CSV table of C-alpha atoms and ligand atoms in Angstrom, one decimal:
chain,number,residue,atom,x,y,z
A,2,MET,CA,93.0,30.4,156.6
A,3,LYS,CA,95.5,30.3,159.4
A,4,LYS,CA,95.8,33.5,161.3
A,5,LYS,CA,99.1,35.4,161.4
A,6,THR,CA,100.8,35.7,164.7
A,7,ALA,CA,102.1,39.0,166.2
A,8,VAL,CA,104.2,39.3,169.3
A,9,VAL,CA,103.8,42.5,171.3
A,10,THR,CA,106.4,43.3,174.0
A,11,GLY,CA,105.0,45.7,176.6
A,12,ALA,CA,101.5,44.3,175.8
A,13,ALA,CA,100.2,45.2,179.3
A,14,GLY,CA,101.3,48.8,178.9
A,15,PHE,CA,99.3,51.8,177.7
A,16,LEU,CA,100.3,51.6,174.0
A,17,GLY,CA,101.0,47.9,173.9
A,18,SER,CA,97.4,47.0,175.1
A,19,HIS,CA,95.8,49.3,172.5
A,20,LEU,CA,98.1,47.9,169.8
A,21,SER,CA,97.1,44.4,170.8
A,22,ASP,CA,93.4,45.3,170.5
A,23,ARG,CA,94.0,46.7,167.0
A,24,LEU,CA,96.0,43.6,165.9
A,25,LEU,CA,93.2,41.3,167.1
A,26,ALA,CA,90.7,43.4,165.2
A,27,GLU,CA,92.9,43.1,162.1
A,28,GLY,CA,92.7,39.3,162.5
A,29,PHE,CA,96.0,38.5,164.1
A,30,GLN,CA,96.7,36.1,166.9
A,31,VAL,CA,98.6,38.1,169.5
A,32,ILE,CA,101.2,36.9,171.9
A,33,GLY,CA,101.6,39.7,174.5
A,34,ILE,CA,104.8,39.7,176.6
A,35,ASP,CA,105.2,42.0,179.6
A,36,SER,CA,107.4,42.0,182.8
A,37,LEU,CA,104.6,44.0,184.5
A,38,LEU,CA,107.3,46.4,185.8
A,39,THR,CA,105.3,49.4,184.6
A,40,GLY,CA,102.5,47.6,182.7
A,41,ASN,CA,99.4,46.3,184.4
A,42,VAL,CA,97.2,43.2,183.7
A,43,ARG,CA,94.2,45.5,184.2
A,44,ASN,CA,95.0,46.9,180.7
A,45,ILE,CA,94.5,43.5,179.1
A,46,GLU,CA,91.9,41.9,181.4
A,47,HIS,CA,89.2,42.4,178.7
A,48,LEU,CA,91.2,40.0,176.6
A,49,ALA,CA,91.0,37.2,179.1
A,50,GLY,CA,89.2,34.3,177.4
A,51,ASN,CA,90.0,35.5,173.9
A,52,SER,CA,91.5,32.4,172.3
A,53,ASP,CA,93.5,34.7,169.9
A,54,PHE,CA,95.4,36.4,172.8
A,55,HIS,CA,98.1,34.7,174.9
A,56,PHE,CA,99.9,36.5,177.6
A,57,ILE,CA,103.4,35.7,178.8
A,58,LYS,CA,104.9,37.4,181.9
A,59,HIS,CA,108.5,37.7,180.9
A,60,ASP,CA,111.3,40.3,181.0
A,61,VAL,CA,112.5,40.6,177.5
A,62,THR,CA,116.0,41.6,178.6
A,63,ASN,CA,116.3,37.8,179.0
A,64,TYR,CA,116.2,35.5,176.1
A,65,ILE,CA,112.8,35.2,174.5
A,66,TYR,CA,111.9,31.6,173.6
A,67,LEU,CA,108.7,31.1,171.6
A,68,PRO,CA,107.7,27.9,169.8
A,69,GLY,CA,105.8,28.1,166.5
A,70,GLU,CA,105.6,30.7,163.8
A,71,VAL,CA,105.7,34.4,164.3
A,72,ASP,CA,105.0,36.9,161.5
A,73,ARG,CA,105.4,40.3,163.3
A,74,VAL,CA,107.3,41.5,166.3
A,75,PHE,CA,106.3,44.8,167.9
A,76,HIS,CA,108.8,45.9,170.5
A,77,LEU,CA,107.1,48.4,172.8
A,78,ALA,CA,108.4,47.2,176.2
A,79,SER,CA,110.1,50.1,178.1
A,80,PRO,CA,109.4,52.4,181.0
A,81,ALA,CA,108.2,55.4,179.1
A,82,SER,CA,107.4,58.2,181.5
A,83,PRO,CA,110.1,60.5,182.9
A,84,ILE,CA,109.5,59.5,186.5
A,85,ASP,CA,109.5,55.8,185.6
A,86,TYR,CA,112.8,56.0,183.8
A,87,LEU,CA,114.3,58.1,186.5
A,88,GLN,CA,113.3,55.5,189.0
A,89,LEU,CA,114.3,52.5,186.8
A,90,PRO,CA,117.4,53.8,185.0
A,91,ILE,CA,119.2,50.5,184.6
A,92,GLN,CA,116.1,48.6,183.5
A,93,THR,CA,115.3,51.4,181.0
A,94,LEU,CA,118.8,51.0,179.5
A,95,LYS,CA,118.6,47.2,179.5
A,96,VAL,CA,115.2,47.0,177.8
A,97,GLY,CA,116.3,49.4,175.1
A,98,SER,CA,119.6,47.6,174.5
A,99,LEU,CA,119.3,43.9,175.5
A,100,GLY,CA,115.6,43.8,175.1
A,101,THR,CA,115.8,45.2,171.6
A,102,HIS,CA,118.6,42.8,170.8
A,103,ASN,CA,116.4,39.8,172.0
A,104,ALA,CA,113.3,41.1,170.2
A,105,LEU,CA,115.3,41.5,166.9
A,106,GLY,CA,116.8,38.1,167.4
A,107,LEU,CA,113.3,36.6,167.7
A,108,ALA,CA,112.3,38.4,164.5
A,109,LYS,CA,115.4,37.1,162.7
A,110,ALA,CA,114.9,33.5,163.9
A,111,LYS,CA,111.3,33.5,162.8
A,112,GLY,CA,111.6,35.5,159.6
A,113,ALA,CA,109.2,38.0,161.1
A,114,ARG,CA,108.8,41.7,160.4
A,115,PHE,CA,110.0,43.9,163.3
A,116,LEU,CA,108.8,47.3,164.5
A,117,ILE,CA,110.6,49.2,167.3
A,118,ALA,CA,108.7,51.9,169.3
A,119,SER,CA,111.3,54.7,169.3
A,120,THR,CA,110.6,58.2,170.5
A,121,SER,CA,110.7,61.9,169.9
A,122,GLU,CA,113.2,61.9,172.8
A,123,CYS,CA,115.8,60.9,170.2
A,124,TYR,CA,115.6,64.6,169.3
A,125,GLY,CA,116.4,65.6,172.9
A,126,ASP,CA,115.9,69.3,173.6
A,127,PRO,CA,115.6,70.1,169.9
A,128,LEU,CA,117.4,72.9,168.1
A,129,VAL,CA,115.2,72.3,165.0
A,130,HIS,CA,111.5,73.0,165.2
A,131,PRO,CA,109.3,71.2,164.2
A,132,GLN,CA,111.3,68.0,164.3
A,133,LYS,CA,111.9,66.1,161.0
A,134,GLU,CA,113.2,62.6,160.8
A,135,ASP,CA,116.5,63.7,159.4
A,136,TYR,CA,117.3,65.9,162.4
A,137,TRP,CA,119.9,64.0,164.6
A,138,GLY,CA,118.9,65.6,167.9
A,139,ASN,CA,120.3,67.4,170.9
A,140,VAL,CA,120.6,64.8,173.6
A,141,ASN,CA,122.6,65.0,176.9
A,142,PRO,CA,123.9,61.5,177.2
A,143,ILE,CA,124.7,61.7,180.9
A,144,GLY,CA,121.7,63.7,182.1
A,145,PRO,CA,118.9,62.0,184.0
A,146,ARG,CA,116.8,61.5,180.8
A,147,GLY,CA,119.8,60.1,178.9
A,148,VAL,CA,119.0,56.6,180.1
A,149,TYR,CA,115.8,56.6,178.0
A,150,ASP,CA,117.0,58.8,175.1
A,151,GLU,CA,120.2,56.9,174.6
A,152,ALA,CA,118.6,53.5,175.1
A,153,LYS,CA,116.2,54.4,172.3
A,154,ARG,CA,118.9,55.8,170.1
A,155,PHE,CA,120.9,52.6,170.6
A,156,ALA,CA,117.7,50.6,169.8
A,157,GLU,CA,117.4,52.5,166.5
A,158,ALA,CA,121.0,51.8,165.7
A,159,MET,CA,120.6,48.1,166.5
A,160,THR,CA,117.5,47.9,164.4
A,161,MET,CA,119.2,49.4,161.4
A,162,ALA,CA,122.1,47.0,161.9
A,163,TYR,CA,119.8,44.0,161.9
A,164,HIS,CA,118.2,45.4,158.8
A,165,ARG,CA,121.4,46.1,156.9
A,166,PHE,CA,123.5,43.2,158.1
A,167,HIS,CA,120.9,40.4,158.6
A,168,GLY,CA,118.2,41.6,156.1
A,169,VAL,CA,115.5,41.7,158.8
A,170,ASN,CA,112.4,43.7,157.6
A,171,THR,CA,112.5,46.4,160.2
A,172,LYS,CA,110.5,49.6,160.9
A,173,ILE,CA,111.2,52.4,163.4
A,174,VAL,CA,108.4,54.6,164.7
A,175,ARG,CA,109.3,57.8,166.6
A,176,ILE,CA,106.4,58.3,168.9
A,177,PHE,CA,105.5,61.8,170.2
A,178,ASN,CA,103.4,62.5,173.3
A,179,THR,CA,100.4,60.2,173.2
A,180,TYR,CA,97.4,60.1,175.6
A,181,GLY,CA,94.2,58.3,176.2
A,182,PRO,CA,92.5,55.7,178.4
A,183,ARG,CA,94.8,53.2,180.2
A,184,MET,CA,97.6,55.7,181.0
A,185,ARG,CA,98.7,55.2,184.6
A,186,LEU,CA,97.2,57.8,186.9
A,187,GLU,CA,100.5,58.0,188.8
A,188,ASP,CA,102.9,57.7,185.9
A,189,GLY,CA,103.9,61.4,186.3
A,190,ARG,CA,103.2,62.4,182.7
A,191,VAL,CA,101.4,65.6,182.2
A,192,VAL,CA,98.1,64.2,180.9
A,193,PRO,CA,97.2,61.8,183.7
A,194,ALA,CA,98.8,64.2,186.2
A,195,PHE,CA,96.7,67.2,185.3
A,196,ILE,CA,93.5,65.2,184.8
A,197,GLY,CA,93.9,63.4,188.0
A,198,GLN,CA,94.7,66.6,189.9
A,199,ALA,CA,91.8,68.4,188.3
A,200,LEU,CA,89.3,65.6,189.1
A,201,GLN,CA,90.4,65.4,192.7
A,202,GLY,CA,90.5,69.2,193.4
A,203,GLN,CA,94.3,69.2,193.8
A,204,PRO,CA,96.5,71.9,192.4
A,205,LEU,CA,97.8,71.3,188.9
A,206,THR,CA,101.6,71.0,189.0
A,207,VAL,CA,102.9,73.0,186.1
A,208,PHE,CA,106.7,72.6,185.8
A,209,GLY,CA,108.7,75.7,185.1
A,210,ASP,CA,106.7,78.6,183.9
A,211,GLY,CA,104.6,76.3,181.6
A,212,SER,CA,105.9,77.9,178.4
A,213,GLN,CA,107.4,74.7,177.2
A,214,THR,CA,105.4,73.1,174.4
A,215,ARG,CA,104.1,69.6,173.6
A,216,SER,CA,101.9,68.2,170.9
A,217,PHE,CA,99.4,65.5,172.1
A,218,CYS,CA,98.2,62.6,169.9
A,219,TYR,CA,95.2,60.5,170.8
A,220,VAL,CA,96.1,56.8,171.2
A,221,SER,CA,93.8,55.5,168.4
A,222,ASP,CA,95.5,57.8,165.9
A,223,LEU,CA,98.9,56.7,167.1
A,224,VAL,CA,98.1,53.0,166.9
A,225,ASP,CA,96.7,53.5,163.4
A,226,GLY,CA,100.0,55.1,162.4
A,227,ILE,CA,102.0,52.2,163.9
A,228,PHE,CA,99.8,49.7,162.1
A,229,ARG,CA,100.2,51.4,158.7
A,230,LEU,CA,103.9,51.7,159.2
A,231,SER,CA,104.1,48.0,160.0
A,232,GLN,CA,102.5,47.3,156.6
A,233,SER,CA,104.9,49.5,154.7
A,234,ASP,CA,108.2,48.8,153.0
A,235,TYR,CA,110.0,51.7,154.6
A,236,HIS,CA,112.9,51.0,157.0
A,237,GLU,CA,114.1,54.4,158.3
A,238,PRO,CA,112.4,56.3,161.2
A,239,VAL,CA,109.0,57.8,160.8
A,240,ASN,CA,107.4,60.4,163.2
A,241,ILE,CA,104.0,59.6,164.4
A,242,GLY,CA,102.3,62.3,166.5
A,243,ASN,CA,99.9,65.1,166.4
A,244,PRO,CA,101.4,68.4,165.2
A,245,THR,CA,98.9,70.6,167.2
A,246,GLU,CA,101.3,72.3,169.6
A,247,MET,CA,100.4,74.0,172.9
A,248,THR,CA,102.2,75.2,175.9
A,249,VAL,CA,102.0,73.2,179.1
A,250,LEU,CA,100.3,76.1,180.8
A,251,ASP,CA,97.6,76.3,178.1
A,252,PHE,CA,97.2,72.6,178.4
A,253,ALA,CA,96.6,73.0,182.2
A,254,LYS,CA,94.0,75.7,181.5
A,255,ALA,CA,92.2,73.4,178.9
A,256,ILE,CA,92.0,70.6,181.5
A,257,LEU,CA,90.5,72.9,184.1
A,258,GLU,CA,87.9,74.0,181.5
A,259,PHE,CA,87.1,70.5,180.4
A,260,THR,CA,86.7,69.1,183.9
A,261,GLY,CA,85.0,72.2,185.3
A,262,SER,CA,87.6,72.0,188.1
A,263,LYS,CA,88.3,74.9,190.5
A,264,SER,CA,91.9,73.6,191.1
A,265,GLU,CA,94.7,76.2,191.3
A,266,ILE,CA,97.9,76.1,189.3
A,267,ASP,CA,101.0,75.4,191.3
A,268,PHE,CA,104.3,76.2,189.6
A,269,ARG,CA,107.1,73.8,190.4
A,270,PRO,CA,110.7,73.6,189.3
A,271,LEU,CA,111.4,72.4,185.7
A,272,PRO,CA,113.0,69.0,185.6
A,273,GLU,CA,116.6,68.8,184.3
A,274,ASP,CA,116.9,68.7,180.4
A,275,ASP,CA,113.1,69.1,180.0
A,276,PRO,CA,112.7,69.8,176.2
A,277,LYS,CA,111.5,73.4,175.6
A,278,VAL,CA,109.6,72.6,172.5
A,279,ARG,CA,108.3,69.5,170.7
A,280,LYS,CA,106.2,69.1,167.6
A,281,PRO,CA,106.4,66.5,164.9
A,282,ASP,CA,106.8,67.2,161.3
A,283,ILE,CA,104.5,64.5,159.9
A,284,ALA,CA,105.0,65.1,156.2
A,285,LEU,CA,106.8,61.8,155.8
A,286,ALA,CA,103.9,59.8,157.5
A,287,LYS,CA,101.4,61.6,155.3
A,288,ARG,CA,103.2,60.8,152.1
A,289,LEU,CA,104.3,57.3,152.9
A,290,LEU,CA,101.3,56.0,154.9
A,291,ASP,CA,98.5,58.4,154.0
A,292,TRP,CA,98.3,58.9,157.7
A,293,GLU,CA,97.4,61.9,159.8
A,294,PRO,CA,95.6,62.3,163.1
A,295,LYS,CA,91.8,62.3,163.0
A,296,VAL,CA,90.7,62.6,166.7
A,297,ALA,CA,90.1,66.2,167.7
A,298,PHE,CA,91.7,67.3,171.0
A,299,ALA,CA,88.3,68.0,172.6
A,300,ASP,CA,87.1,64.4,171.8
A,301,GLY,CA,90.3,62.7,172.9
A,302,ILE,CA,90.4,64.7,176.2
A,303,ALA,CA,86.7,63.9,176.8
A,304,SER,CA,87.2,60.2,176.5
A,305,THR,CA,90.4,60.3,178.6
A,306,VAL,CA,88.7,62.4,181.3
A,307,ALA,CA,85.8,59.9,181.3
A,308,TYR,CA,88.3,57.0,181.8
A,309,PHE,CA,90.0,58.7,184.7
A,310,ARG,CA,86.7,59.6,186.3
A,311,GLN,CA,85.7,56.0,186.3
A,312,PHE,CA,89.1,54.8,187.4
A,313,LEU,CA,89.0,57.2,190.4
A,314,SER,CA,85.5,56.2,191.5
A,315,ILE,CA,86.4,52.5,191.3
A,316,ALA,CA,89.7,53.2,193.2
A,317,SER,CA,88.0,55.3,195.9
B,22,UDP,N1,104.8,68.5,183.3
B,22,UDP,C1,104.2,69.4,184.1
B,22,UDP,N2,103.6,69.0,185.2
B,22,UDP,C2,103.5,67.6,185.5
B,22,UDP,C3,104.1,66.7,184.6
B,22,UDP,C4,104.7,67.2,183.5
B,22,UDP,O1,104.3,70.7,183.9
B,22,UDP,O2,102.9,67.3,186.6
B,22,UDP,C5,105.5,69.0,182.1
B,22,UDP,C6,106.9,68.5,181.8
B,22,UDP,O3,107.9,69.3,182.5
B,22,UDP,C7,107.0,68.6,180.3
B,22,UDP,C8,105.6,68.4,179.8
B,22,UDP,O4,104.7,68.6,180.9
B,22,UDP,O5,107.5,69.9,180.0
B,22,UDP,C9,105.4,66.9,179.3
B,22,UDP,O6,105.8,66.1,180.3
B,22,UDP,P1,105.6,64.5,180.3
B,22,UDP,O7,106.2,63.9,181.5
B,22,UDP,O8,104.2,64.2,180.0
B,22,UDP,O9,106.4,64.0,179.0
B,22,UDP,P2,107.7,64.5,178.2
B,22,UDP,O10,107.1,65.1,177.0
B,22,UDP,O11,108.5,65.5,179.0
B,22,UDP,O12,108.4,63.3,177.9
């Protein structure tokens, strides 16, 4: 039987590379597209020589031309960490708007299912806790994070328009903080930042007083949620994330304990518009997809620490 073809934009990124692995394991041929602006071929080098995986270096804010049949389009391409989108504000807006338009256009032309990687940032600094899909959010459109938040909100609106107006079979996943191997050590997000600092004996940079909360989902759980959603018939946004909430300060202490590091904690100013709380309500994903996270925090952190240990010893 002929294999189905899935296109993954952002395939050389953290999530895109793990999703590509899962799709290959599910029997898809995968066409991975990435501009390599924040992605890295290191994340997909293990797929070199796999005849079911094809990589195309392309910026999806430009027209995407692909010959042949395409059954699924997963649009994950975007700078995704706060320092990335602060340094790449225009590219972030472009990939969320023009990139989403092009990826939707590809799905429409090929009659493919489409899934957009949206974000818990659609809820901004939330006034409702935990966040349910029907909460419209509290976003500052002109603040520094607005370039990401509004790009993703626009991407959701564009996706629903292609669904309603063109009948494209679309899905929207709102991804909450996710961690695991292949995150970039220098991407500024709290997981690689604290693990990298702890392993190198540097102070852990806790922003603000560390009382803000996040809920961390291990990457294999996240990818499982995305895959299940892509198989469903549901078109409105679905939260995928781990509802186990902790403060950033407690997270720093947990990393010190896991790594056995003697690093100090260094309190730094809180970035503008940094959300004070974040925790997904996953009742919809449970009901619709029979999905909930399976990987315990201790196990997920252990494999992530092992990855960064190896990465640092290779790098040094
Ligand atoms: N954070 C921190 N120190 C760091 C990096 C991040 O205290 O070195 C905090 C950040 O202010 C936020 C939380 O950790 O409150 C999560 O930050 P991250 O950049 O991982 O993603 P966000 O959830 O803000 O998109």
